[in-house]
């Protein structure tokens, strides 16, 4: 187990380095960094200060080295809108985003696996047809419109839930559902296929022949075997999920990193944008690692490979 | 008629209609999409009380005709969708064929880059670009093109590697054909059917990405009539005028769904096994 962990961990710095290299190249190579960081009303003193701070008069390789050193120290520069370190601004919102993503993930797992299992057990009956149709429809539904439809129905027409913002439990239902919609259709389809396949296996037949109740067969013998493809899919979709959280937070005015990032672009607060991008990438890399660890714990064959 | 041909026919017809409407937008659209008439603001669509045939889908909060804005908006979505697919297809196919044919270090570098960028969300890449360069038509195409090339690289890599072992390629090699010539004249033609299918399906994905970015305000800035912009404007008027957001939403889903139907039909038609 430890050896496996070590093999996975070795790639971590490489991924992070690549992300930093990408942000650096876009910022420094696509145009004049001074234009990117400062607006039209800049004073020569500001330009001079920025040149000093970013070491724009040094070779690019040196600049990249200094950039790396600053990032490792957690120094992304000062936020232009708030006047405090950019990293602090971003970490302030991290909790809200994690909360949203966490609830969405929980919803997706529960609804996706339950839906898929029901569809598989009622194969080719009405429930299966309805669930499978909804899953396929959900795959071509842009989440931003889904969010808007949910607001219209549950918030404006029925008045059950608030339209936007953050507050009690009621506030998180619609954003989490919208974000979960990125995963639910595929979770349903993967679980459905997995359950149908596993039910044909010898060990399930044995379990049923022994007279074990169907519910227990499903929960103990069948579903654990479908977790592997679901987790693998989740690992591949983590980036999409984080990207989706940016859109979802914007629809519902949820005060997380995504919304902060988008509003910071309009404020031309580049240090905050970069800090947010880096934090999100670190989150994706770490989450991917967690998924891999979970996978290897569930399935010993992966550890050996 | 087989199912695959039916899908191609249905998808193709609807897309052809949408594309024709986009090309001839000035003739098809009943109004100027940018003409503001404050007296006529927030008129409901024709099927709601107070709606008239003059504005079949109603008007927005500046009194602009929603239908005309949708028709003109389709131009940008379709253009960005196709142009970014062409760009990412060029990058991805070149990278994938090179990695698959040359192998070794080249393969290692290209495919590890593919892995690394796949983990980096497209939206973050787009935000990075827009933050640095600002949102515009050309930037959108570049951003989407760069964020989408990995799909082609993966698929073309796998195909090229298996093609390299085929007798006709080995024959070309033994005749002394140079690598560039073999990749261009022997490998690439074999990839065209798969490329067509993947590219068609990707057009739908790119249109979705474009509307998402426009919705966030990171696409072509307002007052440009784009589907994402119309949807974003509609989001702020949901209580008074839900038809603005909903007609944009239906337009997006219709186009993306038919592109997907066409793509799946093409795949089944070209590869009856699947």
XYZ file of C-alpha atoms in Angstrom:
579
model
C 0.000 0.000 0.000
C 2.741 2.450 0.960
C 4.705 1.629 -2.167
C 1.644 2.254 -4.283
C 1.046 5.579 -2.546
C 4.627 6.613 -3.171
C 4.390 5.735 -6.857
C 1.294 7.931 -7.156
C 2.709 10.797 -5.094
C 5.763 11.141 -7.330
C 3.606 12.579 -10.108
C 2.085 15.231 -7.871
C 4.853 17.864 -8.156
C 5.015 17.356 -11.937
C 1.308 18.110 -12.365
C 1.545 21.196 -10.172
C 4.644 22.424 -11.981
C 2.808 22.119 -15.279
C -0.110 24.174 -13.993
C 2.233 26.895 -12.760
C 4.102 26.854 -16.048
C 0.819 27.297 -17.914
C -0.360 30.238 -15.815
C 3.070 31.800 -16.091
C 3.273 31.453 -19.864
C -0.192 32.890 -20.450
C 0.523 35.835 -18.167
C 4.021 36.688 -19.358
C 4.177 35.509 -22.968
C 0.809 36.362 -24.489
C 1.185 40.096 -24.070
C 2.659 42.834 -21.994
C 2.318 41.857 -18.302
C 2.002 45.523 -17.423
C -1.135 45.763 -19.574
C -2.493 42.652 -17.928
C -1.944 43.749 -14.340
C -2.556 47.506 -14.572
C -5.416 49.419 -16.192
C -5.280 52.447 -18.484
C -4.974 55.015 -15.666
C -1.641 53.669 -14.464
C 1.089 56.009 -13.308
C 4.756 55.582 -14.267
C 5.446 54.879 -10.570
C 3.009 51.931 -10.619
C 4.655 50.585 -13.751
C 8.069 50.922 -12.140
C 6.895 49.224 -8.925
C 5.362 46.333 -10.869
C 8.473 45.923 -13.011
C 10.491 45.683 -9.793
C 8.053 43.320 -8.122
C 7.702 40.911 -11.048
C 11.351 41.353 -12.088
C 10.233 42.092 -15.645
C 13.709 43.402 -16.508
C 15.278 39.967 -15.875
C 15.382 37.009 -18.305
C 12.202 34.878 -18.512
C 13.870 31.840 -16.944
C 14.825 33.908 -13.908
C 11.307 35.343 -13.804
C 9.838 31.858 -13.779
C 12.173 30.830 -10.957
C 11.156 33.838 -8.879
C 7.480 33.159 -9.696
C 7.852 29.557 -8.508
C 9.601 30.635 -5.312
C 6.836 33.147 -4.527
C 4.084 30.617 -5.209
C 5.711 27.997 -3.010
C 5.794 30.596 -0.243
C 2.071 31.207 -0.898
C 2.745 34.707 -2.190
C 0.493 35.457 -5.169
C 0.682 39.193 -4.624
C -1.865 41.519 -3.094
C -5.501 41.583 -4.170
C -6.251 44.845 -5.974
C -9.872 44.966 -4.792
C -9.405 43.995 -1.161
C -5.870 45.127 -0.375
C -4.974 41.885 1.421
C -2.887 38.933 0.136
C -4.664 37.237 -2.769
C -4.241 33.777 -1.261
C -6.072 34.896 1.879
C -9.043 36.134 -0.188
C -9.242 32.815 -2.012
C -8.843 30.602 1.067
C -11.654 32.606 2.695
C -14.037 31.289 0.023
C -12.624 27.781 -0.160
C -14.980 26.483 2.539
C -18.077 27.579 0.625
C -16.928 25.892 -2.570
C -15.989 22.690 -0.747
C -19.395 22.684 0.922
C -21.169 23.030 -2.424
C -19.034 20.407 -4.164
C -19.344 18.033 -1.198
C -23.129 18.204 -1.022
C -23.365 17.885 -4.818
C -21.109 14.843 -4.772
C -23.203 13.235 -2.027
C -26.406 13.907 -3.970
C -24.878 12.528 -7.166
C -23.709 9.320 -5.474
C -27.034 8.671 -3.711
C -29.320 9.620 -6.613
C -27.077 8.181 -9.323
C -26.521 4.787 -7.693
C -30.131 4.485 -6.481
C -31.443 5.466 -9.925
C -29.099 3.099 -11.714
C -29.898 0.210 -9.382
C -33.654 0.727 -9.748
C -33.315 0.921 -13.546
C -31.274 -2.293 -13.592
C -33.679 -4.199 -11.308
C -36.702 -3.070 -13.329
C -34.904 -3.611 -16.620
C -37.021 -2.761 -19.692
C -39.994 -1.894 -17.487
C -41.504 1.563 -17.145
C -39.141 2.718 -14.356
C -36.089 1.741 -16.395
C -37.341 3.468 -19.548
C -38.122 6.681 -17.650
C -34.838 6.753 -15.702
C -32.689 5.889 -18.731
C -34.454 8.528 -20.835
C -33.912 11.171 -18.150
C -30.232 10.200 -17.939
C -29.711 10.562 -21.703
C -31.611 13.859 -21.717
C -29.493 15.084 -18.816
C -26.334 14.427 -20.795
C -27.221 17.017 -23.445
C -28.682 19.554 -21.021
C -26.437 22.546 -20.377
C -26.232 22.873 -16.610
C -26.568 26.629 -16.689
C -30.019 26.331 -18.215
C -30.954 23.486 -15.872
C -30.098 25.780 -12.942
C -32.288 28.512 -14.398
C -35.179 26.074 -14.901
C -34.836 24.868 -11.296
C -34.973 28.472 -10.079
C -38.108 29.136 -12.119
C -39.905 26.053 -10.871
C -38.875 25.610 -7.247
C -38.091 29.198 -6.292
C -40.330 31.429 -8.377
C -43.388 29.261 -9.077
C -43.592 27.068 -5.974
C -41.710 29.401 -3.661
C -40.214 26.453 -1.771
C -36.555 27.426 -2.024
C -34.599 30.686 -2.243
C -33.381 31.807 -5.691
C -29.787 32.564 -4.754
C -27.275 33.465 -2.090
C -26.100 31.577 0.956
C -27.937 30.949 4.199
C -29.612 27.910 5.690
C -29.895 24.406 4.338
C -32.557 25.530 1.849
C -30.046 27.720 0.011
C -27.761 24.865 -0.946
C -30.405 22.529 -2.417
C -30.744 24.066 -5.893
C -27.036 24.845 -6.502
C -26.007 21.383 -5.304
C -28.622 19.731 -7.514
C -27.454 21.752 -10.527
C -23.838 20.802 -9.917
C -24.747 17.166 -9.234
C -26.466 17.093 -12.640
C -22.971 16.975 -14.187
C -22.480 13.502 -12.695
C -25.913 11.947 -12.118
C -26.703 10.890 -15.724
C -23.421 9.007 -16.093
C -23.588 7.578 -12.557
C -27.027 6.188 -13.441
C -25.883 4.644 -16.728
C -22.673 3.178 -15.237
C -24.488 1.715 -12.219
C -27.238 0.283 -14.433
C -24.735 -1.503 -16.677
C -22.657 -2.659 -13.703
C -25.602 -4.078 -11.775
C -26.972 -5.890 -14.835
C -23.557 -7.414 -15.543
C -22.852 -8.394 -11.946
C -26.231 -10.057 -11.549
C -25.154 -12.618 -14.155
C -22.072 -13.597 -12.158
C -21.778 -16.983 -10.473
C -21.327 -15.589 -6.958
C -24.597 -13.685 -7.162
C -26.384 -16.805 -8.334
C -24.842 -18.677 -5.410
C -25.924 -16.013 -2.944
C -29.468 -16.064 -4.264
C -29.560 -19.835 -4.300
C -28.604 -19.829 -0.622
C -31.787 -17.861 -0.033
C -30.202 -14.527 0.902
C -32.823 -11.755 0.652
C -32.620 -9.775 -2.604
C -31.964 -6.481 -0.825
C -28.947 -7.974 0.917
C -27.689 -9.507 -2.329
C -27.928 -6.100 -3.975
C -26.288 -4.117 -1.170
C -23.583 -6.580 -0.119
C -22.770 -8.576 -3.244
C -23.701 -6.496 -6.284
C -23.289 -2.777 -5.562
C -19.726 -2.924 -4.148
C -18.668 -4.371 -7.495
C -20.063 -1.378 -9.380
C -18.210 1.163 -7.226
C -14.955 0.746 -9.131
C -16.153 2.128 -12.510
C -18.065 4.895 -10.738
C -14.974 6.033 -8.843
C -12.816 5.845 -11.988
C -15.351 7.964 -13.836
C -15.423 10.448 -10.960
C -11.643 10.766 -11.122
C -11.830 11.627 -14.825
C -14.619 14.133 -14.255
C -13.121 16.068 -11.325
C -11.958 18.864 -13.603
C -15.428 19.136 -15.130
C -16.937 19.200 -11.643
C -14.706 22.098 -10.583
C -15.444 23.897 -13.853
C -19.136 23.265 -13.239
C -18.865 24.757 -9.767
C -17.722 28.048 -11.334
C -20.848 28.194 -13.489
C -23.154 27.000 -10.706
C -21.800 29.562 -8.250
C -22.374 32.286 -10.817
C -25.989 31.255 -11.446
C -26.884 31.086 -7.769
C -24.629 33.872 -6.446
C -22.956 31.306 -4.184
C -19.985 33.028 -2.509
C -17.310 30.488 -3.438
C -14.015 30.553 -5.316
C -15.629 30.277 -8.750
C -17.760 33.366 -8.348
C -14.831 35.221 -6.817
C -12.729 34.266 -9.823
C -15.256 35.496 -12.391
C -15.908 38.763 -10.568
C -12.161 39.283 -10.131
C -11.710 39.122 -13.905
C -14.131 42.005 -14.306
C -12.269 43.912 -11.567
C -8.978 43.077 -13.323
C -7.758 41.612 -10.039
C -5.239 39.248 -11.654
C -3.448 38.080 -8.462
C -6.746 36.723 -7.102
C -7.562 35.020 -10.432
C -4.185 33.272 -10.492
C -4.356 32.272 -6.820
C -7.846 30.859 -7.383
C -6.747 28.883 -10.441
C -3.783 27.411 -8.550
C -5.865 26.475 -5.501
C -8.432 24.775 -7.730
C -5.741 22.825 -9.553
C -4.184 21.703 -6.277
C -7.655 20.647 -5.141
C -8.144 18.617 -8.346
C -4.764 16.915 -8.030
C -5.369 16.050 -4.366
C -8.902 14.838 -5.074
C -7.559 12.655 -7.875
C -5.085 11.183 -5.403
C -7.906 10.472 -2.939
C -9.908 8.752 -5.678
C -6.903 6.595 -6.548
C -6.350 5.646 -2.915
C -10.022 4.796 -2.512
C -9.872 2.725 -5.700
C -6.843 0.765 -4.519
C -8.448 0.136 -1.136
C -11.609 -1.156 -2.777
C -9.811 -3.240 -5.357
C -6.548 -4.942 -4.317
C -5.770 -5.817 -7.955
C -4.930 -2.157 -8.659
C -2.344 -2.026 -5.866
C -0.463 -4.962 -7.320
C -0.344 -3.536 -10.843
C -34.278 3.183 -43.842
C -31.958 2.102 -41.085
C -31.748 3.816 -37.728
C -28.376 5.343 -38.535
C -29.624 6.873 -41.786
C -32.711 8.210 -40.017
C -30.482 9.881 -37.428
C -28.314 11.426 -40.133
C -31.401 12.621 -42.021
C -33.104 14.142 -38.961
C -29.942 15.680 -37.503
C -28.749 16.900 -40.891
C -32.076 18.506 -41.811
C -32.500 20.390 -38.552
C -28.881 21.545 -38.597
C -29.166 22.595 -42.244
C -32.248 24.683 -41.358
C -30.446 26.320 -38.425
C -27.342 27.014 -40.519
C -29.440 28.461 -43.373
C -31.251 30.719 -40.904
C -27.884 31.820 -39.533
C -26.439 32.575 -42.986
C -29.512 34.467 -44.146
C -30.176 36.018 -40.739
C -30.835 39.534 -42.103
C -33.541 38.105 -44.390
C -35.048 35.647 -41.912
C -35.064 37.726 -38.742
C -38.224 39.834 -38.413
C -36.418 42.715 -36.677
C -33.017 44.320 -36.190
C -31.527 42.397 -33.221
C -29.987 45.558 -31.786
C -32.909 47.947 -32.273
C -34.077 49.143 -28.856
C -37.707 50.221 -28.374
C -38.237 51.062 -24.734
C -42.036 51.298 -25.096
C -42.120 47.683 -26.273
C -39.880 46.246 -23.539
C -40.621 42.849 -21.942
C -43.458 41.940 -24.298
C -44.411 38.288 -23.682
C -44.290 35.712 -26.491
C -47.282 35.136 -28.727
C -48.801 32.248 -26.741
C -49.009 34.255 -23.519
C -51.623 36.910 -22.826
C -50.468 40.232 -24.215
C -48.187 38.638 -26.822
C -48.431 39.510 -30.523
C -47.185 37.890 -33.734
C -45.047 40.973 -34.212
C -42.667 39.534 -31.588
C -43.256 35.753 -31.707
C -40.851 35.061 -28.805
C -41.401 38.361 -27.007
C -38.957 41.189 -26.352
C -36.176 41.692 -23.797
C -35.709 44.464 -21.262
C -34.502 46.896 -23.937
C -37.426 46.130 -26.245
C -35.286 44.067 -28.638
C -36.938 41.168 -30.456
C -35.833 37.891 -28.803
C -36.378 35.770 -31.944
C -34.196 38.071 -34.054
C -31.487 38.063 -31.389
C -31.566 34.259 -31.279
C -31.277 34.002 -35.065
C -28.338 36.390 -35.172
C -26.850 34.742 -32.071
C -26.714 31.378 -33.843
C -24.143 32.834 -36.256
C -21.562 33.323 -33.543
C -22.243 29.990 -31.823
C -21.975 28.024 -35.067
C -18.885 29.871 -36.284
C -17.078 29.496 -32.964
C -18.147 25.846 -32.758
C -16.808 24.969 -36.215
C -13.665 27.131 -36.119
C -12.565 25.863 -32.709
C -13.170 22.260 -33.774
C -11.031 22.792 -36.889
C -8.251 24.290 -34.758
C -8.298 21.580 -32.098
C -8.563 18.886 -34.779
C -5.443 20.215 -36.514
C -3.434 20.341 -33.284
C -4.760 17.076 -31.889
C -4.437 15.028 -35.080
C -0.908 16.230 -35.728
C 0.093 15.427 -32.148
C -1.701 12.079 -32.065
C -0.353 10.823 -35.419
C 3.177 11.938 -34.531
C 3.027 10.255 -31.130
C 1.585 7.087 -32.599
C 3.912 6.842 -35.595
C 7.207 8.033 -34.166
C 6.783 6.581 -30.669
C 9.598 6.716 -28.130
C 10.410 10.048 -26.499
C 8.047 11.956 -28.819
C 5.168 9.758 -27.736
C 6.103 10.127 -24.082
C 6.183 13.945 -24.222
C 2.981 14.339 -26.269
C 0.868 11.825 -24.379
C 1.993 13.023 -20.928
C 1.046 16.575 -21.994
C -2.341 15.218 -23.013
C -2.729 13.616 -19.566
C -1.656 16.766 -17.760
C -3.971 19.052 -19.696
C -6.916 16.676 -19.367
C -6.699 17.188 -15.613
C -6.763 20.967 -16.064
C -10.409 22.085 -16.448
C -11.232 23.831 -19.768
C -13.060 26.562 -17.904
C -9.942 27.425 -15.892
C -7.874 27.617 -19.066
C -10.491 29.872 -20.652
C -10.630 32.087 -17.569
C -6.849 32.358 -17.607
C -6.855 33.447 -21.257
C -9.726 35.870 -20.898
C -8.171 37.389 -17.772
C -4.954 37.966 -19.716
C -6.279 38.894 -23.158
C -9.918 39.903 -22.729
C -12.959 38.283 -24.307
C -13.423 38.462 -28.057
C -14.506 36.349 -31.000
C -10.963 35.335 -31.941
C -9.877 34.654 -28.350
C -12.871 32.361 -27.874
C -11.865 30.262 -30.881
C -8.240 30.042 -29.718
C -9.209 29.160 -26.129
C -11.698 26.490 -27.148
C -9.357 25.147 -29.823
C -6.491 24.792 -27.371
C -8.671 23.303 -24.662
C -10.137 20.618 -26.920
C -7.220 19.059 -28.803
C -6.578 16.191 -26.347
C -9.638 14.244 -27.494
C -8.246 13.994 -31.024
C -4.719 13.289 -29.837
C -5.889 10.315 -27.725
C -8.007 8.731 -30.444
C -5.598 9.370 -33.326
C -2.698 8.071 -31.247
C -4.416 4.736 -30.689
C -5.503 4.392 -34.304
C -2.106 5.353 -35.729
C -0.293 2.889 -33.521
C -2.434 0.023 -34.775
C -2.206 1.238 -38.399
C 1.590 1.294 -38.201
C 1.588 -2.497 -37.916
C -0.647 -2.993 -40.960
C 0.908 -4.524 -44.125
C 0.251 -1.553 -46.405
C 2.188 0.736 -44.067
C 4.999 -1.782 -43.702
C 5.080 -2.082 -47.497
C 5.356 1.687 -47.857
C 8.191 1.703 -45.323
C 10.054 -1.103 -47.111
C 9.726 0.805 -50.385
C 11.679 3.560 -48.689
C 8.812 6.004 -48.118
C 9.755 8.858 -45.830
C 7.887 9.164 -42.511
C 6.172 12.436 -43.419
C 4.925 10.989 -46.693
C 3.608 7.819 -45.041
C 1.801 9.739 -42.311
C 0.195 12.084 -44.825
C -0.683 9.697 -47.673
C -1.131 6.329 -45.983
C -2.145 6.941 -42.376
C -4.192 10.156 -42.524
C -6.727 8.956 -45.143
C -7.514 5.982 -42.903
C -8.314 8.328 -40.032
C -10.812 10.497 -41.905
C -13.993 8.530 -41.058
C -13.262 8.515 -37.325
C -12.186 12.159 -37.461
C -15.501 13.110 -39.078
C -17.480 11.474 -36.287
C -15.383 12.857 -33.436
C -15.337 16.350 -34.950
C -19.104 16.376 -35.429
C -19.712 15.367 -31.825
C -17.144 17.922 -30.668
C -18.960 20.762 -32.479
C -21.818 20.204 -30.039
C -19.456 20.257 -27.057
C -17.742 23.426 -28.280
C -21.074 25.209 -28.743
C -21.960 24.252 -25.166
C -18.594 25.584 -23.955
C -19.043 28.818 -25.886
C -22.498 29.461 -24.446
C -21.196 28.635 -20.950
C -18.342 31.145 -21.289
C -20.637 33.805 -22.753
C -23.039 33.119 -19.896
C -20.249 33.856 -17.413
C -19.493 37.074 -19.283
C -16.203 35.693 -20.614
C -17.236 35.402 -24.256
C -17.914 38.129 -26.779
C -19.062 41.008 -24.539
C -22.632 42.430 -24.664
C -24.502 43.946 -26.442
C -23.434 41.267 -28.965
C -26.322 38.874 -29.550
C -24.930 35.479 -28.533
C -26.960 32.656 -27.015
C -24.950 32.747 -23.815
C -25.389 36.504 -23.498
C -29.154 36.222 -24.057
C -29.332 33.495 -21.404
C -27.303 35.600 -18.956
C -29.566 38.629 -19.550
C -32.575 36.374 -19.102
C -31.242 35.106 -15.780
C -31.571 38.629 -14.344
C -35.145 38.927 -15.622
C -36.408 35.481 -14.649
C -39.270 36.728 -12.524
C -40.674 39.202 -15.058
C -39.642 37.626 -18.357
C -38.750 33.924 -18.107
C -39.183 33.566 -21.887
C -35.850 35.294 -22.578
C -33.752 32.683 -20.760
C -35.958 29.777 -21.805
C -35.958 30.499 -25.526
C -32.154 30.758 -25.462
C -31.990 27.518 -23.459
C -34.256 25.686 -25.910
C -32.204 26.995 -28.855
C -28.969 25.704 -27.293
C -30.400 22.293 -26.398
C -31.959 21.894 -29.865
C -28.737 22.630 -31.704
C -26.524 20.533 -29.417
C -28.961 17.631 -29.390
C -29.263 17.537 -33.195
C -25.488 17.788 -33.608
C -25.183 14.803 -31.231
C -27.858 12.873 -33.143
C -26.049 13.540 -36.429
C -22.701 12.524 -34.910
C -24.078 9.277 -33.466
C -25.823 8.526 -36.759
C -22.574 9.025 -38.655
C -20.735 6.754 -36.229
C -23.250 3.939 -36.609
C -23.301 4.382 -40.389
C -19.501 4.327 -40.766
C -18.970 1.553 -38.234
C -21.961 -0.821 -38.250
C -20.338 -2.993 -35.576
C -20.800 -0.501 -32.743
